[in-house]
Coordinates of C-alpha atoms and ligand atoms in Angstrom, one line a residue:
M11 CA -93.7 -148.9 -145.1
R12 CA -92.8 -148.9 -141.4
C13 CA -90.0 -151.4 -140.5
P14 CA -91.3 -154.1 -138.1
F15 CA -87.9 -154.1 -136.3
C16 CA -86.9 -150.5 -135.7
K17 CA -90.1 -148.7 -136.8
E18 CA -88.3 -146.4 -139.2
D19 CA -90.2 -145.5 -142.3
H20 CA -87.4 -145.7 -144.9
D21 CA -87.1 -148.8 -147.0
R22 CA -86.3 -150.0 -150.5
V23 CA -88.1 -152.7 -152.5
V24 CA -85.8 -155.6 -153.1
D25 CA -88.2 -157.9 -155.0
S26 CA -91.8 -158.0 -155.9
R27 CA -94.1 -160.7 -157.1
S28 CA -97.8 -160.7 -157.9
S29 CA -100.1 -163.7 -157.2
D30 CA -103.8 -164.5 -157.2
A31 CA -104.0 -163.2 -160.8
G32 CA -102.2 -160.0 -159.9
R33 CA -104.6 -159.1 -157.0
I34 CA -101.9 -159.5 -154.3
I35 CA -98.4 -158.1 -154.5
R36 CA -95.7 -159.6 -152.2
R37 CA -92.7 -157.3 -151.7
R38 CA -89.4 -158.0 -150.1
R39 CA -88.2 -154.8 -148.5
Q40 CA -85.1 -153.8 -146.9
C41 CA -85.1 -151.2 -144.1
L42 CA -82.6 -148.5 -144.9
A43 CA -82.0 -147.8 -141.2
C44 CA -81.4 -151.2 -139.7
K45 CA -80.8 -153.1 -143.0
K46 CA -83.2 -155.9 -141.9
R47 CA -85.5 -157.4 -144.5
F48 CA -89.2 -157.9 -144.3
T49 CA -92.1 -158.9 -146.5
T50 CA -95.3 -157.0 -147.1
Y51 CA -98.4 -158.1 -148.9
E52 CA -100.5 -155.5 -150.6
K53 CA -103.9 -156.1 -152.0
I54 CA -104.7 -154.1 -155.1
G55 CA -107.4 -151.6 -154.5
E56 CA -106.6 -151.3 -150.8
S57 CA -103.2 -150.1 -149.8
F58 CA -101.9 -150.5 -153.3
K59 CA -101.5 -147.1 -155.0
L60 CA -99.4 -147.4 -158.0
C61 CA -99.8 -144.4 -160.3
V62 CA -99.4 -144.5 -164.1
V63 CA -97.7 -141.4 -165.4
K64 CA -99.0 -140.7 -168.9
K65 CA -97.0 -139.0 -171.7
D66 CA -98.7 -135.6 -170.9
N67 CA -97.5 -136.1 -167.3
S68 CA -101.0 -136.6 -165.9
R69 CA -101.4 -139.5 -163.4
V70 CA -104.0 -142.1 -163.2
P71 CA -104.3 -145.0 -160.7
Y72 CA -102.9 -148.3 -162.1
D73 CA -105.7 -150.4 -163.4
R74 CA -105.2 -154.0 -164.5
D75 CA -108.5 -154.0 -166.3
K76 CA -107.1 -151.5 -168.7
I77 CA -104.4 -153.9 -169.7
I78 CA -106.9 -156.7 -170.0
G79 CA -109.1 -154.4 -172.2
G80 CA -106.2 -153.5 -174.4
L81 CA -105.2 -157.1 -174.8
Q82 CA -108.7 -158.2 -175.6
K83 CA -108.9 -155.7 -178.4
A84 CA -105.6 -156.7 -179.8
C85 CA -106.5 -160.4 -179.5
Y86 CA -109.9 -160.1 -181.2
K87 CA -110.5 -163.1 -183.4
R88 CA -107.1 -164.5 -182.6
P89 CA -106.6 -168.0 -181.1
I90 CA -105.9 -166.7 -177.7
S91 CA -107.8 -167.8 -174.6
A92 CA -109.1 -165.6 -171.8
E93 CA -106.6 -167.5 -169.6
Q94 CA -103.7 -166.6 -171.9
I95 CA -104.7 -163.0 -171.7
Q96 CA -104.7 -163.2 -167.9
Q97 CA -101.2 -164.8 -168.0
I98 CA -99.8 -162.1 -170.3
A99 CA -101.2 -159.5 -167.9
D100 CA -99.6 -161.4 -164.9
K101 CA -96.2 -161.4 -166.6
A102 CA -96.4 -157.8 -167.5
E103 CA -97.4 -157.0 -163.9
E104 CA -94.4 -159.0 -162.6
D105 CA -92.2 -156.6 -164.6
I106 CA -94.1 -153.5 -163.5
F107 CA -94.4 -154.4 -159.7
R108 CA -90.8 -155.6 -159.5
N109 CA -89.5 -152.3 -160.7
F110 CA -91.9 -149.7 -159.4
D111 CA -94.0 -149.3 -156.3
K112 CA -95.2 -145.7 -156.5
E113 CA -95.2 -144.5 -160.1
V114 CA -94.7 -146.2 -163.4
S115 CA -94.7 -144.6 -166.9
S116 CA -97.4 -145.6 -169.3
T117 CA -94.6 -146.4 -171.8
F118 CA -93.1 -149.0 -169.4
V119 CA -96.6 -150.6 -168.9
G120 CA -97.2 -150.7 -172.7
E121 CA -93.7 -152.1 -173.4
S122 CA -94.1 -154.8 -170.8
V123 CA -97.4 -156.0 -172.1
M124 CA -96.0 -155.9 -175.7
K125 CA -93.0 -158.0 -174.8
H126 CA -95.1 -160.8 -173.4
L127 CA -97.8 -160.5 -176.0
R128 CA -95.2 -160.8 -178.7
D129 CA -94.2 -164.3 -177.4
V130 CA -97.8 -165.5 -177.7
D131 CA -99.2 -164.0 -180.9
K132 CA -97.4 -161.8 -183.5
V133 CA -100.6 -160.4 -185.1
A134 CA -102.1 -159.4 -181.7
Y135 CA -98.7 -157.9 -180.9
I136 CA -98.6 -155.7 -184.0
R137 CA -102.2 -154.6 -183.3
F138 CA -101.3 -153.7 -179.7
A139 CA -98.0 -152.0 -180.7
S140 CA -99.7 -149.9 -183.4
V141 CA -101.9 -148.4 -180.7
Y142 CA -99.5 -148.1 -177.8
R143 CA -96.2 -147.4 -179.4
D144 CA -95.7 -144.2 -181.3
F145 CA -94.0 -145.5 -184.4
E146 CA -91.7 -142.8 -185.8
D147 CA -93.0 -143.3 -189.3
A148 CA -94.6 -146.0 -191.5
G149 CA -91.2 -147.4 -192.3
E150 CA -90.6 -148.3 -188.7
L151 CA -94.0 -150.0 -188.4
I152 CA -93.3 -152.0 -191.7
E153 CA -90.0 -153.1 -190.3
E154 CA -91.6 -154.4 -187.2
V155 CA -94.3 -156.2 -189.1
S156 CA -91.8 -157.8 -191.5
Q157 CA -89.8 -159.0 -188.5
A158 CA -92.9 -160.5 -187.0
I159 CA -93.9 -162.2 -190.2
Q160 CA -90.5 -163.8 -190.6
E161 CA -90.6 -165.1 -187.0
T162 CA -94.2 -166.2 -187.5
E163 CA -93.3 -168.2 -190.6
Y164 CA -90.3 -169.6 -188.9
I165 CA -92.3 -171.0 -185.9
G166 CA -95.1 -172.1 -188.2
Q167 CA -97.9 -170.0 -186.8
P168 CA -100.8 -168.8 -189.0
K169 CA -99.7 -166.2 -191.5
L170 CA -100.0 -162.5 -190.5
F171 CA -102.8 -161.3 -192.7
D172 CA -104.6 -164.6 -192.9
T173 CA -107.4 -163.7 -190.6
Ligands
ZN17 ZN1 -85.5 -151.1 -139.6

């Protein structure tokens, strides 16, 4: 991004936030030449070109709809509104856009979504995790499920297999 003060094209991202349901990303940048800070607004689909690096090293354009699609599947028949799904995606995007502006690993994207989904619904979280996280073995998955059940009972949500 070209610095508005000295016109150099070397900067680092200091902070990023998304707004308008993740459609617009506001970035604070610092010019590495003159050290001045400036703000840019990027609209997804125009100048915004974040790549997701998959495990096989192939790259695909970042696509919020894929996150939403994954969440919808995980939240099937769970008491989670469309608005909550959007909010989870917003929070995950905050994590993603704050840390990366060119490339992000698919693992980081998956983990960010899981982290915020876990706060909302443990069943949906387990469903999501079983698809996106490569559990080493069944033992690891069971451990994760047991942990989620304990927390679910503790906060008095519906029981895990009670769907
Ligand atoms: Zn500058």
